[in-house]
Tab-separated table of C-alpha atoms in Angstrom:
chain	number	residue	atom	x	y	z
A	1444	UNK	CA	146.405	235.307	146.020
A	1445	UNK	CA	148.711	238.241	145.500
A	1446	UNK	CA	148.502	240.607	142.566
A	1447	UNK	CA	150.988	240.468	139.712
A	1448	UNK	CA	154.380	241.738	140.930
A	1449	UNK	CA	155.342	245.067	139.275
A	1450	UNK	CA	158.013	244.775	136.601
A	1451	UNK	CA	160.178	247.219	138.566
A	1452	UNK	CA	160.435	244.641	141.394
A	1453	UNK	CA	161.771	241.882	139.127
A	1454	UNK	CA	165.425	241.222	138.276
A	1455	UNK	CA	166.508	242.479	134.857
A	1456	UNK	CA	166.806	238.894	133.575
A	1457	UNK	CA	167.039	235.278	134.679
A	1458	UNK	CA	170.809	235.303	134.117
A	1459	UNK	CA	173.592	237.887	134.087
A	1460	UNK	CA	176.304	237.069	131.509
A	1461	UNK	CA	179.849	237.002	132.866
A	1462	UNK	CA	181.681	236.018	129.668
A	1463	UNK	CA	183.348	232.785	128.494
A	1464	UNK	CA	180.148	230.766	128.929
A	1465	UNK	CA	179.703	231.825	132.575
A	1466	UNK	CA	176.504	233.238	134.091
A	1467	UNK	CA	175.146	234.464	137.411
A	1468	UNK	CA	171.560	233.296	138.085
A	1469	UNK	CA	169.266	235.944	139.559
A	1470	UNK	CA	166.350	235.571	141.984
A	1471	UNK	CA	164.078	234.983	138.972
A	1472	UNK	CA	165.481	231.431	138.669
A	1473	UNK	CA	164.502	230.593	142.264
A	1474	UNK	CA	162.879	227.189	142.809
A	1475	UNK	CA	159.695	226.863	144.891
A	1476	UNK	CA	161.474	224.267	147.050
A	1477	UNK	CA	164.518	226.305	148.099
A	1478	UNK	CA	165.755	229.883	147.591
A	1479	UNK	CA	169.229	228.406	147.025
A	1480	UNK	CA	168.135	226.238	144.073
A	1481	UNK	CA	166.992	226.967	140.526
A	1482	UNK	CA	163.730	225.937	138.918
A	1483	UNK	CA	164.375	223.614	135.966
A	1484	UNK	CA	162.881	225.973	133.367
A	1485	UNK	CA	165.525	228.723	133.152
A	1486	UNK	CA	168.492	226.265	133.041
A	1487	UNK	CA	166.748	224.381	130.227
A	1488	UNK	CA	166.336	227.574	128.221
A	1489	UNK	CA	169.914	228.706	128.936
A	1490	UNK	CA	171.390	225.385	127.781
A	1491	UNK	CA	169.235	225.549	124.641
A	1492	UNK	CA	170.492	229.094	124.020
A	1493	UNK	CA	174.105	227.894	124.165
A	1494	UNK	CA	173.330	224.873	121.967
A	1495	UNK	CA	171.592	227.102	119.427
A	1496	UNK	CA	174.657	229.322	119.237
A	1497	UNK	CA	176.702	226.378	117.905
A	1498	UNK	CA	174.139	225.222	115.315
A	1499	UNK	CA	174.836	225.743	111.615
A	1500	UNK	CA	172.854	228.418	109.726
A	1501	UNK	CA	169.432	227.193	108.632
A	1502	UNK	CA	169.153	224.652	111.459
A	1503	UNK	CA	166.433	224.831	114.123
A	1504	UNK	CA	166.205	223.100	117.497
A	1505	UNK	CA	163.567	220.374	117.140
A	1506	UNK	CA	164.002	218.429	120.370
A	1507	UNK	CA	165.801	218.928	123.661
A	1508	UNK	CA	166.130	216.395	126.470
A	1509	UNK	CA	167.356	217.751	129.799
A	1510	UNK	CA	168.610	215.655	132.720
A	1511	UNK	CA	168.704	217.246	136.182
A	1512	UNK	CA	171.446	215.570	138.223
A	1513	UNK	CA	170.090	216.913	141.521
A	1514	UNK	CA	168.995	220.275	142.941
A	1515	UNK	CA	170.520	223.012	140.749
A	1516	UNK	CA	172.468	225.460	142.964
A	1517	UNK	CA	171.596	229.119	142.413
A	1518	UNK	CA	175.245	230.126	142.107
A	1519	UNK	CA	177.658	231.172	139.394
A	1520	UNK	CA	177.765	228.578	136.609
A	1521	UNK	CA	179.483	227.831	133.338
A	1522	UNK	CA	178.278	225.939	130.287
A	1523	UNK	CA	180.309	223.630	128.070
A	1524	UNK	CA	179.020	222.531	124.648
A	1525	UNK	CA	180.186	219.662	122.451
A	1526	UNK	CA	179.006	218.346	119.084
A	1527	UNK	CA	178.069	214.666	119.126
A	1528	UNK	CA	176.789	214.218	115.583
A	1529	UNK	CA	177.615	216.958	113.055
A	1530	UNK	CA	175.547	217.274	109.891
A	1531	UNK	CA	174.031	219.686	107.380
A	1532	UNK	CA	170.502	218.257	107.666
A	1533	UNK	CA	170.442	216.779	111.185
A	1534	UNK	CA	172.858	217.418	114.077
A	1535	UNK	CA	173.105	216.415	117.730
A	1536	UNK	CA	174.919	218.424	120.397
A	1537	UNK	CA	175.289	218.266	124.172
A	1538	UNK	CA	175.594	221.044	126.758
A	1539	UNK	CA	176.545	220.699	130.418
A	1540	UNK	CA	175.802	223.228	133.153
A	1541	UNK	CA	178.615	223.129	135.698
A	1542	UNK	CA	178.274	224.581	139.199
A	1543	UNK	CA	181.069	224.370	141.798
A	1544	UNK	CA	183.081	222.299	139.268
A	1545	UNK	CA	180.380	219.599	139.160
A	1546	UNK	CA	177.829	218.843	136.412
A	1547	UNK	CA	174.371	219.966	137.519
A	1548	UNK	CA	172.336	219.683	134.303
A	1549	UNK	CA	173.028	217.926	130.992
A	1550	UNK	CA	171.046	218.670	127.816
A	1551	UNK	CA	171.096	217.044	124.403
A	1552	UNK	CA	169.461	218.773	121.459
A	1553	UNK	CA	168.693	217.708	117.913
A	1554	UNK	CA	168.801	220.467	115.318
A	1555	UNK	CA	167.111	219.883	111.953
A	1556	UNK	CA	167.578	221.940	108.791
A	1557	UNK	CA	164.574	224.029	107.773
A	1558	UNK	CA	163.217	223.846	104.231
A	1559	UNK	CA	160.196	224.530	101.986
A	1560	UNK	CA	156.696	224.452	103.439
A	1561	UNK	CA	155.221	220.924	103.063
A	1562	UNK	CA	152.094	220.638	100.887
A	1563	UNK	CA	150.043	219.281	103.832
A	1564	UNK	CA	149.715	220.531	107.413
A	1565	UNK	CA	149.229	217.092	109.002
A	1566	UNK	CA	146.644	216.169	111.614
A	1567	UNK	CA	144.162	218.916	112.606
A	1568	UNK	CA	144.725	220.691	115.915
A	1569	UNK	CA	142.090	222.169	118.202
A	1570	UNK	CA	143.072	225.784	118.894
A	1571	UNK	CA	143.771	226.775	122.514
A	1572	UNK	CA	141.207	228.783	124.504
A	1573	UNK	CA	141.278	232.561	124.010
A	1574	UNK	CA	143.683	234.550	126.159
A	1575	UNK	CA	141.773	235.626	129.307
A	1576	UNK	CA	141.908	239.032	130.901
A	1577	UNK	CA	144.674	239.599	133.459
A	1578	UNK	CA	144.339	237.368	136.532
A	1579	UNK	CA	145.779	237.220	139.985
A	1580	UNK	CA	148.944	235.138	140.073
A	1581	UNK	CA	148.821	231.371	140.424
A	1582	UNK	CA	150.783	230.229	143.431
A	1583	UNK	CA	150.677	228.093	146.546
A	1584	UNK	CA	150.182	230.243	149.680
A	1585	UNK	CA	153.130	228.460	151.310
A	1586	UNK	CA	155.362	229.469	148.399
A	1587	UNK	CA	154.572	233.199	148.282
A	1588	UNK	CA	157.392	235.263	146.874
A	1589	UNK	CA	159.389	232.612	144.972
A	1590	UNK	CA	161.301	234.173	142.124
A	1591	UNK	CA	160.491	231.944	139.159
A	1592	UNK	CA	156.753	232.009	139.818
A	1593	UNK	CA	156.752	235.815	139.826
A	1594	UNK	CA	158.904	236.118	136.693
A	1595	UNK	CA	156.090	234.460	134.677
A	1596	UNK	CA	152.580	235.783	134.108
A	1597	UNK	CA	150.046	232.966	134.397
A	1598	UNK	CA	146.487	233.181	132.994
A	1599	UNK	CA	144.568	229.960	133.610
A	1600	UNK	CA	141.915	228.695	131.221
A	1601	UNK	CA	141.205	225.449	133.096
A	1602	UNK	CA	141.871	223.922	136.493
A	1603	UNK	CA	143.137	226.870	138.561
A	1604	UNK	CA	143.621	225.688	142.145
A	1605	UNK	CA	142.583	222.087	141.393
A	1606	UNK	CA	144.513	218.846	141.887
A	1607	UNK	CA	142.664	216.945	139.188
A	1608	UNK	CA	145.767	216.217	137.126
A	1609	UNK	CA	144.539	218.483	134.301
A	1610	UNK	CA	145.104	222.209	133.932
A	1611	UNK	CA	145.603	224.705	131.118
A	1612	UNK	CA	147.309	228.072	131.294
A	1613	UNK	CA	148.612	230.876	129.138
A	1614	UNK	CA	152.120	231.951	130.137
A	1615	UNK	CA	154.153	235.072	129.407
A	1616	UNK	CA	157.786	235.414	130.413
A	1617	UNK	CA	158.130	238.887	131.948
A	1618	UNK	CA	161.908	239.355	131.690
A	1619	UNK	CA	164.677	238.299	129.265
A	1620	UNK	CA	166.503	235.012	129.688
A	1621	UNK	CA	169.870	236.820	129.563
A	1622	UNK	CA	170.455	240.435	130.538
A	1623	UNK	CA	170.981	242.663	127.517
A	1624	UNK	CA	169.363	240.252	125.048
A	1625	UNK	CA	165.797	240.217	123.731
A	1626	UNK	CA	163.725	237.138	124.639
A	1627	UNK	CA	163.499	234.614	121.801
A	1628	UNK	CA	160.605	232.319	120.973
A	1629	UNK	CA	162.741	229.343	121.967
A	1630	UNK	CA	163.438	230.850	125.395
A	1631	UNK	CA	159.757	231.684	125.959
A	1632	UNK	CA	158.770	228.072	125.290
A	1633	UNK	CA	161.513	226.357	127.270
A	1634	UNK	CA	161.464	228.621	130.335
A	1635	UNK	CA	157.935	227.323	131.042
A	1636	UNK	CA	158.199	223.779	129.599
A	1637	UNK	CA	159.459	222.214	132.840
A	1638	UNK	CA	156.354	223.542	134.653
A	1639	UNK	CA	154.055	220.881	133.150
A	1640	UNK	CA	154.002	218.796	136.348
A	1641	UNK	CA	153.491	221.844	138.586
A	1642	UNK	CA	150.627	223.134	136.447
A	1643	UNK	CA	148.791	219.788	136.397
A	1644	UNK	CA	149.199	218.601	139.984
A	1645	UNK	CA	147.321	215.386	140.751
A	1646	UNK	CA	148.055	215.543	144.510
A	1647	UNK	CA	148.340	218.474	146.963
A	1648	UNK	CA	151.818	220.013	146.858
A	1649	UNK	CA	151.973	220.405	150.642
A	1650	UNK	CA	151.580	216.650	151.203
A	1651	UNK	CA	153.207	215.148	148.099
A	1652	UNK	CA	156.409	215.477	146.095
A	1653	UNK	CA	156.210	215.232	142.299
A	1654	UNK	CA	159.798	215.418	141.035
A	1655	UNK	CA	160.825	215.173	137.345
A	1656	UNK	CA	164.487	214.076	137.001
A	1657	UNK	CA	164.339	214.777	133.273
A	1658	UNK	CA	162.246	216.671	130.720
A	1659	UNK	CA	161.910	216.345	126.947
A	1660	UNK	CA	160.434	219.039	124.711
A	1661	UNK	CA	159.756	218.446	121.006
A	1662	UNK	CA	158.982	221.619	119.062
A	1663	UNK	CA	157.269	221.599	115.675
A	1664	UNK	CA	157.886	225.337	115.464
A	1665	UNK	CA	158.832	228.254	117.680
A	1666	UNK	CA	156.248	230.565	119.260
A	1667	UNK	CA	155.293	233.848	117.679
A	1668	UNK	CA	154.673	236.669	120.136
A	1669	UNK	CA	154.881	236.708	123.930
A	1670	UNK	CA	152.258	234.130	124.933
A	1671	UNK	CA	152.643	230.342	125.192
A	1672	UNK	CA	149.736	228.089	126.180
A	1673	UNK	CA	150.232	224.789	128.036
A	1674	UNK	CA	147.516	222.129	128.245
A	1675	UNK	CA	148.991	219.810	130.880
A	1676	UNK	CA	147.989	216.445	132.330
A	1677	UNK	CA	149.564	214.297	135.051
A	1678	UNK	CA	148.815	210.575	135.258
A	1679	UNK	CA	150.007	208.509	138.221
A	1680	UNK	CA	150.816	204.786	138.312
A	1681	UNK	CA	150.304	202.404	141.237
A	1682	UNK	CA	154.037	202.022	141.960
A	1683	UNK	CA	155.048	205.574	142.916
A	1684	UNK	CA	155.764	206.927	139.435
A	1685	UNK	CA	153.891	209.185	137.082
A	1686	UNK	CA	154.032	211.024	133.770
A	1687	UNK	CA	153.331	214.698	133.144
A	1688	UNK	CA	152.591	215.744	129.577
A	1689	UNK	CA	151.790	219.116	128.058
A	1690	UNK	CA	150.739	220.276	124.614
A	1691	UNK	CA	152.153	223.713	123.835
A	1692	UNK	CA	150.645	226.274	121.474
A	1693	UNK	CA	150.608	229.991	120.837
A	1694	UNK	CA	147.924	232.361	119.604
A	1695	UNK	CA	148.327	231.059	116.050
A	1696	UNK	CA	148.349	227.308	116.734
A	1697	UNK	CA	150.263	224.190	117.707
A	1698	UNK	CA	153.895	224.355	118.910
A	1699	UNK	CA	154.912	220.976	120.341
A	1700	UNK	CA	154.925	218.535	123.251
A	1701	UNK	CA	156.537	218.212	126.694
A	1702	UNK	CA	156.987	214.963	128.652
A	1703	UNK	CA	158.300	214.423	132.202
A	1704	UNK	CA	158.583	211.152	134.168
A	1705	UNK	CA	157.820	211.722	137.859
A	1706	UNK	CA	158.961	210.430	141.214
A	1707	UNK	CA	155.839	210.634	143.415
A	1708	UNK	CA	156.266	210.386	147.189
A	1709	UNK	CA	154.384	211.489	150.277
A	1710	UNK	CA	156.329	214.101	152.205
């Protein structure tokens, strides 16, 4: 394993803003499968950022469902947002990432109005494991150097290097989502959310594909601080499909859930 890449070697952000809803993806968005494609995490967070910008004051993103229409080219892109269901308490909006004049990713997000603290906290939640000391980076030796993997700090608490279908890891996004803007809690959660299936591999990556065409994240609250923990599990069926699921938390407690259906095929 290689040591953590110095911050000076990383791009300044995942995306460079070009104005009018256009962005240039940097090497930090690079997929493990191709240097010309983006990992699903940064596009998810960027679409959520644009959707959040259109939400009414006092509304918070509660759920986002993202559909990947194919490999996401790592080229200049633009984002278009439309409101599907306006409302003061609950609203639904859609954002489309367009590359080369073709839709590449579509996201729908529900925003819900915030209000007074409820008198009960709901079901109890087991706190995540303590944050470990700094570790060597998690990566596949065949994928050394891929941009997204190096733009995240990974500190495993369970299952490092296993293919048991269960792994847990603390994550810290090392650079902003957008150049010139401070990282938000929403961005920190969603940049890593689409990694649930990669974290909890049930089969060796070199021999098997595990592809999520869509991802849904439901957030009870937004993370506080830099660290987000993912407790991920992958379960496979007997007909070439699977489901990856992750429970997300931060140092103070529960955040939400991630679910991905999987296409599972031998290479």
